[in-house]
Coordinates of C-alpha atoms in Angstrom, one line a residue:
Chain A
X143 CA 9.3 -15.5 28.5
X144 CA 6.8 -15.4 31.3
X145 CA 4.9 -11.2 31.7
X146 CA 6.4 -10.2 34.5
X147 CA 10.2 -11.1 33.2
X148 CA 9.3 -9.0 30.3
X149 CA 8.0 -6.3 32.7
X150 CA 10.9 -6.7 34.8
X151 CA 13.6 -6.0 32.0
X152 CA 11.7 -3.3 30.7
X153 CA 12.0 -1.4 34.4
X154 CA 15.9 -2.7 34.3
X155 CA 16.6 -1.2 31.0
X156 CA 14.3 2.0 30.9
X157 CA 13.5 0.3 27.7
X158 CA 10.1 -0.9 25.6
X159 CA 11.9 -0.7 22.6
X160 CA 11.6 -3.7 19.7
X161 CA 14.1 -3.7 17.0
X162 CA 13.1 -5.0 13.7
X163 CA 15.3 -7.5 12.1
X164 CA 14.5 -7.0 8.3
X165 CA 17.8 -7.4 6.0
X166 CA 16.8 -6.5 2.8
X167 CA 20.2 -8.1 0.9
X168 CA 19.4 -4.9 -1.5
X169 CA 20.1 -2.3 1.2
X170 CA 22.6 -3.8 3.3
X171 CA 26.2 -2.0 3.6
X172 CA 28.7 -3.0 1.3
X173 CA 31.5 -4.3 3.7
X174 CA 28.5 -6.9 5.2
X175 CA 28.0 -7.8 1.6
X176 CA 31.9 -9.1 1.2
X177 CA 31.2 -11.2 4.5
X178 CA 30.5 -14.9 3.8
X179 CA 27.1 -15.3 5.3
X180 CA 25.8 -11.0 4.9
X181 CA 22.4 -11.4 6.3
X182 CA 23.8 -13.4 9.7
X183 CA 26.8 -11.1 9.8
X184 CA 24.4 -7.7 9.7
X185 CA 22.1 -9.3 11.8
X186 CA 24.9 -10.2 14.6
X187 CA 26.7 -6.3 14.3
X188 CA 23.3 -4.6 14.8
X189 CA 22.3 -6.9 18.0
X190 CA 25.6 -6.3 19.6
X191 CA 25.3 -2.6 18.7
X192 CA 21.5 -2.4 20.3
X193 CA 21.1 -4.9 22.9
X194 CA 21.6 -2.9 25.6
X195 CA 19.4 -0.5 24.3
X196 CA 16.6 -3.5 23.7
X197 CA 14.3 -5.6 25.4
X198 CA 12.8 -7.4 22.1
X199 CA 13.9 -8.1 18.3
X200 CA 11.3 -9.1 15.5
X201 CA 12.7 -10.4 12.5
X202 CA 10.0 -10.3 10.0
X203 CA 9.6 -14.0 8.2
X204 CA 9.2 -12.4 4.7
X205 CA 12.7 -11.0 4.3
X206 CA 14.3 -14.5 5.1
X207 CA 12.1 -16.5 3.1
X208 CA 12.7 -14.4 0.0
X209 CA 15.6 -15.7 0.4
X210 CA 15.1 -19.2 0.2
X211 CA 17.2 -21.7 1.7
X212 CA 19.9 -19.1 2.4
X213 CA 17.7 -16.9 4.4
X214 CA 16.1 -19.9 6.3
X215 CA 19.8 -21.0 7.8
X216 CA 20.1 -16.9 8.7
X217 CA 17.0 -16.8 10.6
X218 CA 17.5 -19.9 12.4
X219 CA 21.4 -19.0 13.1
X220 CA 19.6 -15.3 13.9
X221 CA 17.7 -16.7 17.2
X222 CA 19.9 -19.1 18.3
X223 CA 22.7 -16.2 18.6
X224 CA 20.0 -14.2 20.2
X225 CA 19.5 -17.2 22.7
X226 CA 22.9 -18.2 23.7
X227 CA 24.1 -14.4 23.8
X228 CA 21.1 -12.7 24.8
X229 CA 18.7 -14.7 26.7
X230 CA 17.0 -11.6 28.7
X231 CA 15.8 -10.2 24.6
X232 CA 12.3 -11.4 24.3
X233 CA 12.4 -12.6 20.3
X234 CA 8.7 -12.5 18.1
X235 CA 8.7 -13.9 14.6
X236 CA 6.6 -11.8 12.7
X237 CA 5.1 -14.5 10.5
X238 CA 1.1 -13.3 10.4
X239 CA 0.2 -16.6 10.0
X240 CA -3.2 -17.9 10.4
X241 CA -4.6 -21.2 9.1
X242 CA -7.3 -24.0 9.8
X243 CA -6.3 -25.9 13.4
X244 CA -4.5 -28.8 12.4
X245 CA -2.6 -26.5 9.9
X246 CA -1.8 -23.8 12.7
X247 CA -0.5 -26.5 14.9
X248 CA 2.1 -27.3 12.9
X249 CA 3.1 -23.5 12.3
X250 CA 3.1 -23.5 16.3
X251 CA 5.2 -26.5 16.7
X252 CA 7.9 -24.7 13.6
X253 CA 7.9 -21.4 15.8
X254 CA 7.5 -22.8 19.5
X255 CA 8.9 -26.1 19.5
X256 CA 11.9 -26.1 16.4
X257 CA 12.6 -22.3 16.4
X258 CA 11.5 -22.2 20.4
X259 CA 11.2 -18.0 20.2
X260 CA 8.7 -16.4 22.3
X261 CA 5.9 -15.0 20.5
X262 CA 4.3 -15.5 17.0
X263 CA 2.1 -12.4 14.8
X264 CA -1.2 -14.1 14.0
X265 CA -3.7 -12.8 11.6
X266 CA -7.3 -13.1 12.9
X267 CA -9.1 -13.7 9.7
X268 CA -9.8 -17.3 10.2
X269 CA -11.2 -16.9 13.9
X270 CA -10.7 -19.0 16.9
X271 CA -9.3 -22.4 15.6
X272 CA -6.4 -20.7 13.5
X273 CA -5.3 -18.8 16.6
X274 CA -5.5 -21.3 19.8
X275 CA -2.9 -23.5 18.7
X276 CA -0.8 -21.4 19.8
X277 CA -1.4 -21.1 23.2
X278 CA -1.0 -23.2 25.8
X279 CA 2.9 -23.4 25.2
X280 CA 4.0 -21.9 28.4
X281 CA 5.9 -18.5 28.3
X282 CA 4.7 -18.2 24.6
X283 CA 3.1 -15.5 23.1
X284 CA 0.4 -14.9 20.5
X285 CA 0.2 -11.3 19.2
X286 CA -2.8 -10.8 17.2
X287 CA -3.3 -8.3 14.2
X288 CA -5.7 -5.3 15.5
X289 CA -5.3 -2.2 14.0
X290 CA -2.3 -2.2 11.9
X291 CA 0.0 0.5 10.9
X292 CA -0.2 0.6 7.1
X293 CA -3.1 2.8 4.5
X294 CA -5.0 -0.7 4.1
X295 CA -5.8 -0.9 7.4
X296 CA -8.8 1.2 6.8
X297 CA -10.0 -0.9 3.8
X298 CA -11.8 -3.9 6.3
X299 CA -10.2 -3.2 10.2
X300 CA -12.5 -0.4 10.4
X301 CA -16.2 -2.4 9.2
X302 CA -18.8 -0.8 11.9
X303 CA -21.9 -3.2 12.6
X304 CA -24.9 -2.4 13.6
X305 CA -24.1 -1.8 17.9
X306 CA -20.9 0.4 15.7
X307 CA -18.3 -1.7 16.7
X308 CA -15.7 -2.2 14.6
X309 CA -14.1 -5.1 12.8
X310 CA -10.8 -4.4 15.1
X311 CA -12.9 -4.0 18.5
X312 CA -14.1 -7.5 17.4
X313 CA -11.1 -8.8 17.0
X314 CA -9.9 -7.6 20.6
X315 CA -13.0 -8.5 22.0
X316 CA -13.7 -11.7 20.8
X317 CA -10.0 -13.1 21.1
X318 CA -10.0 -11.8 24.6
X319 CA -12.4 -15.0 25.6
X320 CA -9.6 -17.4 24.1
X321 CA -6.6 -16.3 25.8
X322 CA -5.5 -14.1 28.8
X323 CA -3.1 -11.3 28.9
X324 CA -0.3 -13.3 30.0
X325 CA -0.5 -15.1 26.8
X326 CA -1.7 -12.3 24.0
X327 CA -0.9 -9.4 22.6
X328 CA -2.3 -7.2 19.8
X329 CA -0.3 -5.3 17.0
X330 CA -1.5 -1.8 17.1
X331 CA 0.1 0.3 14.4
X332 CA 1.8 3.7 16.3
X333 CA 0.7 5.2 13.1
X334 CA -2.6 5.0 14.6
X335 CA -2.5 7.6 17.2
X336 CA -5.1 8.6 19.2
X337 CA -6.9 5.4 18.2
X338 CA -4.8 4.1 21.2
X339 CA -7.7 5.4 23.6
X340 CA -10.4 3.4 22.4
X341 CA -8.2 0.3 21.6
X342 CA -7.5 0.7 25.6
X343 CA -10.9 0.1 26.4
X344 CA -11.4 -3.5 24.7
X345 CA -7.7 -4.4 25.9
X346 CA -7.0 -2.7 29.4
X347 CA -4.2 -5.1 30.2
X348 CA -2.9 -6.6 27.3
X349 CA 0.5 -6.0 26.1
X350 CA 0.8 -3.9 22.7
X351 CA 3.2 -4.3 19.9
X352 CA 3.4 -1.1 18.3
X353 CA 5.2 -1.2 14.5
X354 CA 4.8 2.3 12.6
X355 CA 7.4 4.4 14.8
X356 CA 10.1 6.3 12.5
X357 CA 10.2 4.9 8.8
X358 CA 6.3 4.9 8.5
X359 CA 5.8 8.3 10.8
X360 CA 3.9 7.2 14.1
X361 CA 4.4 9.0 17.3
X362 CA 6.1 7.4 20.3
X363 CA 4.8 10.2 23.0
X364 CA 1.2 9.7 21.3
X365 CA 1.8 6.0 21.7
X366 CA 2.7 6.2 25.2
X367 CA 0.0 9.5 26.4
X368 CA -2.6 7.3 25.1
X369 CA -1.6 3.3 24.7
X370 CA 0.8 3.2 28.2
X371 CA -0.2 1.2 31.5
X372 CA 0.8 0.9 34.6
X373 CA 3.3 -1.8 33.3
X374 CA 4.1 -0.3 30.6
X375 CA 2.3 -2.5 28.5
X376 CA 3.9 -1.6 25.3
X377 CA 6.5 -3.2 22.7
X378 CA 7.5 -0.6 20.3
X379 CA 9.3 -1.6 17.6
X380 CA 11.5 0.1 14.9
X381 CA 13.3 -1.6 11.8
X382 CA 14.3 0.4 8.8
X383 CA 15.0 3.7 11.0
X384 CA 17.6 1.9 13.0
X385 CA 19.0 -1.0 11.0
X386 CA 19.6 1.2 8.1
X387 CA 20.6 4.5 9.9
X388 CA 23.7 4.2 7.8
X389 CA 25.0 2.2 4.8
X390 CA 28.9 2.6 5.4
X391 CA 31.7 1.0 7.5
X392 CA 29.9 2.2 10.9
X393 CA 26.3 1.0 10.2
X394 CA 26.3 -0.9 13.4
X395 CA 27.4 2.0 15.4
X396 CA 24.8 4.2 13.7
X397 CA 22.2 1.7 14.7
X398 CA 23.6 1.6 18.4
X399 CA 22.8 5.3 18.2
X400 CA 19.2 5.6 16.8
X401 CA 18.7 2.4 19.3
X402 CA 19.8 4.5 22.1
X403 CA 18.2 7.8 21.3
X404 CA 14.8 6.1 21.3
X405 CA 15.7 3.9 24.9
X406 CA 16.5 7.2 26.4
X407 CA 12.9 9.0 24.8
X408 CA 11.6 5.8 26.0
X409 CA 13.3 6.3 29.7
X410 CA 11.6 9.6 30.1
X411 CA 8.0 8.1 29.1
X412 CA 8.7 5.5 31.7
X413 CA 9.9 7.9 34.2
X414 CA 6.8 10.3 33.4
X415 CA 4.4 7.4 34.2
X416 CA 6.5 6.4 37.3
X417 CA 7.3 2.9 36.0
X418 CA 11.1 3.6 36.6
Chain B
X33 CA -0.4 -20.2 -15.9
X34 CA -2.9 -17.7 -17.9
X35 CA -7.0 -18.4 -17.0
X36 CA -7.2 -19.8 -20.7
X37 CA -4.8 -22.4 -20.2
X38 CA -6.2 -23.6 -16.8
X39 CA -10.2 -23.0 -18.4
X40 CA -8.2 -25.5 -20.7
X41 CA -6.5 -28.0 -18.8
X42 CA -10.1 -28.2 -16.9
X43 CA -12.0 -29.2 -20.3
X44 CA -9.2 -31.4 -21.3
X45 CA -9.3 -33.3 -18.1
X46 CA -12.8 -33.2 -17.5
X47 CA -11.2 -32.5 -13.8
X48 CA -11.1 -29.3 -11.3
X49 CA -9.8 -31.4 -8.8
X50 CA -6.6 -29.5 -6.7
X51 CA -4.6 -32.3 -4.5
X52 CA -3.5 -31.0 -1.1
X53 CA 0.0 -32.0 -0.4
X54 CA 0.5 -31.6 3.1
X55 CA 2.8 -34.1 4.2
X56 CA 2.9 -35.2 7.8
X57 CA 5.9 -36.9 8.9
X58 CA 3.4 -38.3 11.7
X59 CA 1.4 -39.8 9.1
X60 CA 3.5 -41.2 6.1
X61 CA 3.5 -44.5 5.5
X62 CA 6.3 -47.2 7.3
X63 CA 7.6 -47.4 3.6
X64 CA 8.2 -44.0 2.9
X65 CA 9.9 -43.5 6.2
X66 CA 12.5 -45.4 5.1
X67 CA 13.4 -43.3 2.3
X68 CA 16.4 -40.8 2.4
X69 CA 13.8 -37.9 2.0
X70 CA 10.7 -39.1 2.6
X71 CA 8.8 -36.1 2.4
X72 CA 10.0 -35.8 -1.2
X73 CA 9.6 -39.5 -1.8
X74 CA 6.0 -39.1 -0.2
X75 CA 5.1 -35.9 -2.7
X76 CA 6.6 -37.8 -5.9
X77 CA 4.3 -40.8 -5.3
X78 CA 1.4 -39.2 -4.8
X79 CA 2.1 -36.6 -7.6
X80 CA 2.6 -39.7 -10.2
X81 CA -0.5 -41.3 -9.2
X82 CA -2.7 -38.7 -8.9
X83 CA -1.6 -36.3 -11.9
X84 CA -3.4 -38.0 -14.8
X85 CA -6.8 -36.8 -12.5
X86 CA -5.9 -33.2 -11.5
X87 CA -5.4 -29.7 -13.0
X88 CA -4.0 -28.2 -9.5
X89 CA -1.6 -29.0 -6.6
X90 CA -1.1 -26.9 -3.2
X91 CA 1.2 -27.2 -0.7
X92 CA 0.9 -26.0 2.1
X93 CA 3.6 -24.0 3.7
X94 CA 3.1 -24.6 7.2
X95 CA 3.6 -28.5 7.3
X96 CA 7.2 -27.9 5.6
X97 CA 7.9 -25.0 7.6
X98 CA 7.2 -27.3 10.6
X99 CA 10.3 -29.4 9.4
X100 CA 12.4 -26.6 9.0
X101 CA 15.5 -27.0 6.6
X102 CA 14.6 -30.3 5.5
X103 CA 11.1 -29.5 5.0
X104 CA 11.9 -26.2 2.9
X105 CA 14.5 -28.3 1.1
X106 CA 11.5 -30.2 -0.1
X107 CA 9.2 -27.8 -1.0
X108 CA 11.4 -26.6 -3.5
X109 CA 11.9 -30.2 -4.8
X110 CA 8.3 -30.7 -4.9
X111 CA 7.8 -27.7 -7.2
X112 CA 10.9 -28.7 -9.0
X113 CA 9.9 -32.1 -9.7
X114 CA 5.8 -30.8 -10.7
X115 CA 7.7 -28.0 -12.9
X116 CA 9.6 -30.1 -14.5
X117 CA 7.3 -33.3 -14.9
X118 CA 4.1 -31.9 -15.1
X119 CA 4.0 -28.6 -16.7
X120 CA 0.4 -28.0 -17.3
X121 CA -0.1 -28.7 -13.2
X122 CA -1.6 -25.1 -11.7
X123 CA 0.6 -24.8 -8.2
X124 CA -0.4 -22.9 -5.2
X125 CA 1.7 -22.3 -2.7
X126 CA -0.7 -22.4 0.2
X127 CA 1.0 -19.6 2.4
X128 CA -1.9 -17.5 3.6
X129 CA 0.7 -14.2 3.9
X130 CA -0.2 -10.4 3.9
X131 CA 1.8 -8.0 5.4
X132 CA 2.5 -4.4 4.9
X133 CA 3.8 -3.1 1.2
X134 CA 7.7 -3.2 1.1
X135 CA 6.8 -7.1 3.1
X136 CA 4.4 -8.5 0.9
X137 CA 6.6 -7.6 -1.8
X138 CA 9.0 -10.0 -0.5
X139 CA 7.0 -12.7 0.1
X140 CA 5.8 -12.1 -3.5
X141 CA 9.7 -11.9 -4.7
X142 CA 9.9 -15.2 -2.6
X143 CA 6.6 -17.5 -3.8
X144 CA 6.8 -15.9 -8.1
X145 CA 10.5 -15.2 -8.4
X146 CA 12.4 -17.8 -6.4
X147 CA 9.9 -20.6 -6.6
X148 CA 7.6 -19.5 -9.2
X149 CA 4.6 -21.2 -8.4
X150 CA 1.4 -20.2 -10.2
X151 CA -0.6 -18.8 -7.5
X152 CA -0.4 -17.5 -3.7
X153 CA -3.1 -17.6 -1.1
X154 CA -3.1 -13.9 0.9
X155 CA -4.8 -13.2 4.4
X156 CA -7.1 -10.1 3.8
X157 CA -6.8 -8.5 6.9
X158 CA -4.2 -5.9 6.0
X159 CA -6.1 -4.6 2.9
X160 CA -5.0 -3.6 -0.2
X161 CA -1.2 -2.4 0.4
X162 CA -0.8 -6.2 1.9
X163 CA -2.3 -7.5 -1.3
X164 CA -1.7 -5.8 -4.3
X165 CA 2.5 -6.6 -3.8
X166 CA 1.3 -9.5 -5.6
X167 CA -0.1 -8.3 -8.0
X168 CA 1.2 -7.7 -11.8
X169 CA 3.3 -10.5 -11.8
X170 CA 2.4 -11.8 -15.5
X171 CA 0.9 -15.2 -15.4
X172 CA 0.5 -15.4 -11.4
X173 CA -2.2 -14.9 -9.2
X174 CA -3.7 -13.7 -5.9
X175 CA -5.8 -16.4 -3.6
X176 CA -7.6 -13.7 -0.9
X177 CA -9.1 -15.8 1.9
X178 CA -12.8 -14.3 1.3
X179 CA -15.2 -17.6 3.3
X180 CA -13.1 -20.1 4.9
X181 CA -14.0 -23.9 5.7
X182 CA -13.2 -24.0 9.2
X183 CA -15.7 -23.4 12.2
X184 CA -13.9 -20.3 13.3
X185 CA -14.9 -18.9 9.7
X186 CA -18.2 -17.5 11.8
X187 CA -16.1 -15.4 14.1
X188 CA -15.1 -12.4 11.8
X189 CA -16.1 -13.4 8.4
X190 CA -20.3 -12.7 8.9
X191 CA -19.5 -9.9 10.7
X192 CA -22.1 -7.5 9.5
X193 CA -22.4 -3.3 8.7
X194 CA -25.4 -1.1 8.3
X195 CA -26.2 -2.2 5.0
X196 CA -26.0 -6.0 5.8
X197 CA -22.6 -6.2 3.8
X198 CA -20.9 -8.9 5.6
X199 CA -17.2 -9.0 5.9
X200 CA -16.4 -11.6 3.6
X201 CA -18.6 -9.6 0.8
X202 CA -17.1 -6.9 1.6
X203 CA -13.7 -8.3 1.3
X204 CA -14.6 -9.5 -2.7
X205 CA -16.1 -6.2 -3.1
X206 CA -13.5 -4.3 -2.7
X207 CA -10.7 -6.6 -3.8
X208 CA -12.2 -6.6 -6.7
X209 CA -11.6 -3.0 -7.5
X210 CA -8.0 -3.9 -7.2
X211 CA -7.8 -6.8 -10.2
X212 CA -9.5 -8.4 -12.5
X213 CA -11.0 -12.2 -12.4
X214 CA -7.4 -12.8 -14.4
X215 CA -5.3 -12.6 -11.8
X216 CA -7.4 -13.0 -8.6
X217 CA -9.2 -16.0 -7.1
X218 CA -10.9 -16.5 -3.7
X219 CA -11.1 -18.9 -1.0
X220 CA -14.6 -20.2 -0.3
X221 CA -15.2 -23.6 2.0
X222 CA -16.7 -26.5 0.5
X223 CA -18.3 -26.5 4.3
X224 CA -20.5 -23.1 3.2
X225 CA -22.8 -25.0 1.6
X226 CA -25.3 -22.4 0.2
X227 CA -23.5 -19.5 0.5
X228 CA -21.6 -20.4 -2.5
X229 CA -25.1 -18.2 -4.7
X230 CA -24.5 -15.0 -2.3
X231 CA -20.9 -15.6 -3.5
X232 CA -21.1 -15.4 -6.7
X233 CA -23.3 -12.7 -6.7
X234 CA -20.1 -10.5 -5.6
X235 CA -17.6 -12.6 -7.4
X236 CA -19.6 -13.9 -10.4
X237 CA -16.6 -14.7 -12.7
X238 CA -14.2 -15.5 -10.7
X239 CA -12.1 -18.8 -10.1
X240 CA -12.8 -20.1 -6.5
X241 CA -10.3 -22.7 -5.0
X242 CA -12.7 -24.6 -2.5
X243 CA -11.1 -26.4 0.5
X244 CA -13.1 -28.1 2.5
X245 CA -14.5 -31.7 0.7
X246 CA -13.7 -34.6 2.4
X247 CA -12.2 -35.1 5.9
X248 CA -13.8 -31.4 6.2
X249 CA -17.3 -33.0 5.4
X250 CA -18.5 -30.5 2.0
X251 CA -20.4 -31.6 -0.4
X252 CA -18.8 -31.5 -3.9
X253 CA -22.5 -31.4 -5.5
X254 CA -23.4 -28.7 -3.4
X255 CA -20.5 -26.8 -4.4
X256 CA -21.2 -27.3 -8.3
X257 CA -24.7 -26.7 -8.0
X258 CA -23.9 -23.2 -6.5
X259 CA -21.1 -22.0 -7.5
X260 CA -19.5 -23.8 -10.9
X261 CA -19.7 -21.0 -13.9
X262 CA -19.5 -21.8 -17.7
X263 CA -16.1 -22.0 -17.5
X264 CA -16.3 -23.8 -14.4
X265 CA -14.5 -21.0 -12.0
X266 CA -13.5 -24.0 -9.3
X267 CA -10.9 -25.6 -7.8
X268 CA -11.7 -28.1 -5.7
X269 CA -8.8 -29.1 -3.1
X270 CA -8.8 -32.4 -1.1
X271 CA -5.6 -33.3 0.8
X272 CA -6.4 -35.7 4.0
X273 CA -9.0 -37.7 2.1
X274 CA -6.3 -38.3 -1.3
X275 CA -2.8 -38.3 0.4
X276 CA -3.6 -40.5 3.4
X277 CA -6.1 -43.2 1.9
X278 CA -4.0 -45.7 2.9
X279 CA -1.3 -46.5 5.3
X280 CA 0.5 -49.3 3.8
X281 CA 2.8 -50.0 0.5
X282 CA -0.4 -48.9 -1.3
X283 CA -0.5 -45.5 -0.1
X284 CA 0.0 -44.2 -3.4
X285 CA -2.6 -46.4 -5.8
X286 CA -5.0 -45.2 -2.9
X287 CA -4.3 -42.1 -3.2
X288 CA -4.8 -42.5 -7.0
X289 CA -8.0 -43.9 -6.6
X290 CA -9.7 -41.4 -4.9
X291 CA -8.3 -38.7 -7.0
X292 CA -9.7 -41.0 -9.8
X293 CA -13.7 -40.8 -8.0
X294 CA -13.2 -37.6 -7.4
X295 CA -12.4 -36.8 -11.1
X296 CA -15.2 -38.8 -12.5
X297 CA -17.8 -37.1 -10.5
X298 CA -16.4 -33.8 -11.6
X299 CA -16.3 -35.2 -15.0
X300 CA -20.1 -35.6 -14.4
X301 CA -20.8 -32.2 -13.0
X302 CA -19.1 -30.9 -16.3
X303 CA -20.8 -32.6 -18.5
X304 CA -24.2 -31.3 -16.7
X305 CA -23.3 -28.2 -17.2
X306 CA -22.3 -28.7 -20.6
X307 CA -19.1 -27.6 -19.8
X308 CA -17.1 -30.9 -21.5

């Protein structure tokens, strides 16, 4: 999905909300569990429950591959449902991968080509040559790790050199030479607040995907006062606090709720920065 | 596999040598495309000629991933087949993951429960709570990316704070703190040359698996002259250079064959270092 589609539905649905596909077979509701396929079946209820809530879904690699074989066929089933029924939801695999070139080109070709979603999570570790095989697809997405949301971010993403730059301003920086804003993002961790201001500076224009909303305790309005642009320019994504707002009979409806109580927080942001 | 048993299988063998099986379905031989699963049929060759010569094998996940089902379908048989065929075979699945806590722990239910391979290589950049998931998982260990082989190694990895600590350093360091040279390894490029004393003045007893020699261009001696311990502490991967030595029926003797140089000049290096 080309920017300014994504820009477009955001305006159309008051929306820059991501949900978070992570079906943890320990935590889903019992009646999904009697279903014959339980992670395709949850995964189905809480799109149809959200979508119009939604301009983006992220299922996370790790809770499919856990899985095995089983959770393979879900994610694959997952995004072509997604495709055929909701082509206007812009849909990341959050894989963090990251590997020598002729290694992340076949990652690229398993996400771009097989899978075709739009974007990939990439972890920067490995520099240049792990991350530019995937781009050049056109429409596709990289979305780099910057500042993440979890306590280990400050273990290395926070290294100051000598001109006190940190390791996460590198990132930015540097990555910002291989690709342009119509082709990367960063993942910025809402959990991160007014860290947003200075991340703004290395990456005026780029979009943001923000995990860290809800479950791990970030701030949408700090996220927005600080991290919004003129387009928006934000992804904001939340899993656990919407997929598993309830474990009975009506968890899909529950979702549709919490889905809908953040689009219309998210409405008033918008409105507020006169996007909508 | 406990360090003992690997310290052992290295003496026994007179061999650190780890085989890369990355299968490329662009570049298996004519014979093996004939095959009902080739990948498979490609993995099982090369793992019967080249066994007798190596402590180690490492997939790595992105060229079955690439393939989707049928490559994850044959991942599993690989490991199956090494399980059950060659037992005392170290097997690293080659994943580079890390994501946050409740994540990792999936991928780390996915690669120690489900497949139960021996060790997992983890991206750093998410710190501890990405890594330590792993962790605790009797007999299993932890691969951190620490000095990687490829050129865009030099884009974050040097990056360097007030005290001159460079990132990779800093990433041992503190690693470190988190578990002991029983249960965590690093990778450092055969490509790095040198680097391999500053190393090993932050990781002194620790295993290092070395990518990198060969179709990279490292020097194996180099490698041994800087960074082998008394108890060795390497694992030397090749994968280009020993799966695709030859093209035709032969691909597998090749294959063999190079396995078999590369084992006698380890053989050699051990015996310098009066390790066999």
């Amino acid at each position: 999905m080309e920017r300014k589609a994504l820009v477009e539905n955001i305006r159309r649905k008051g929306s820059f909300l991501c949900v978070g596909l992570d079906p943890d077979i320990k935590k889903l509701p019992e009646c999904v569990l009697r279903k014959e396929n339980p992670i395709l079946a949850f995964n189905k209820a809480i799109i149809d429950a959200t979508a119009k809530y939604t301009v983006a879904y992220k299922p996370n690699l790790a809770f499919y591959e856990s899985m095995g074989l089983e959770g393979w066929i879900a994610l694959e089933e997952t995004v072509k449902y997604l495709k055929a029924n909701y082509p206007d939801q812009f849909i990341i695999a959050d894989a963090k991968r990251g590997d020598i070139g002729n290694t992340s080109q076949m990652y690229a070709r398993c996400f771009f080509e097989q899978m075709d979603v739009d974007a990939v999570t990439v972890a920067p570790y490995m520099g240049e040559d792990s991350v530019t095989p995937f781009l050049g697809y056109n429409g596709k997405w990289v979305i780099l790790l910057a500042l993440t949301s979890n306590k280990g971010s400050h273990d290395f993403q926070f290294i100051t050199d000598n001109d006190g730059k940190r390791l996460f301003e590198h990132v930015i920086e540097t990555s910002s030479k291989w690709a342009s804003p119509e082709e990367i993002m960063y993942v910025v961790g809402a959990t991160q607040g007014k860290m947003f201001e200075d991340i703004r500076k290395v990456a005026p224009d780029n979009f943001l995907l923000v995990p860290g909303v809800g479950a791990q305790g970030g701030s949408l309005e700090e996220v927005a006062r600080y991290g919004m642009t003129e387009e928006c320019g934000l992804l904001v994504n939340s899993s656990r606090g919407i997929i598993y707002a309830s474990n009975g009979e009506d968890f899909d409806v529950a979702a549709g709720r919490e889905a809908e109580k953040l689009r219309n927080q998210m409405a008033e942001l918008l409105k507020a920065k006169h996007i909508i």
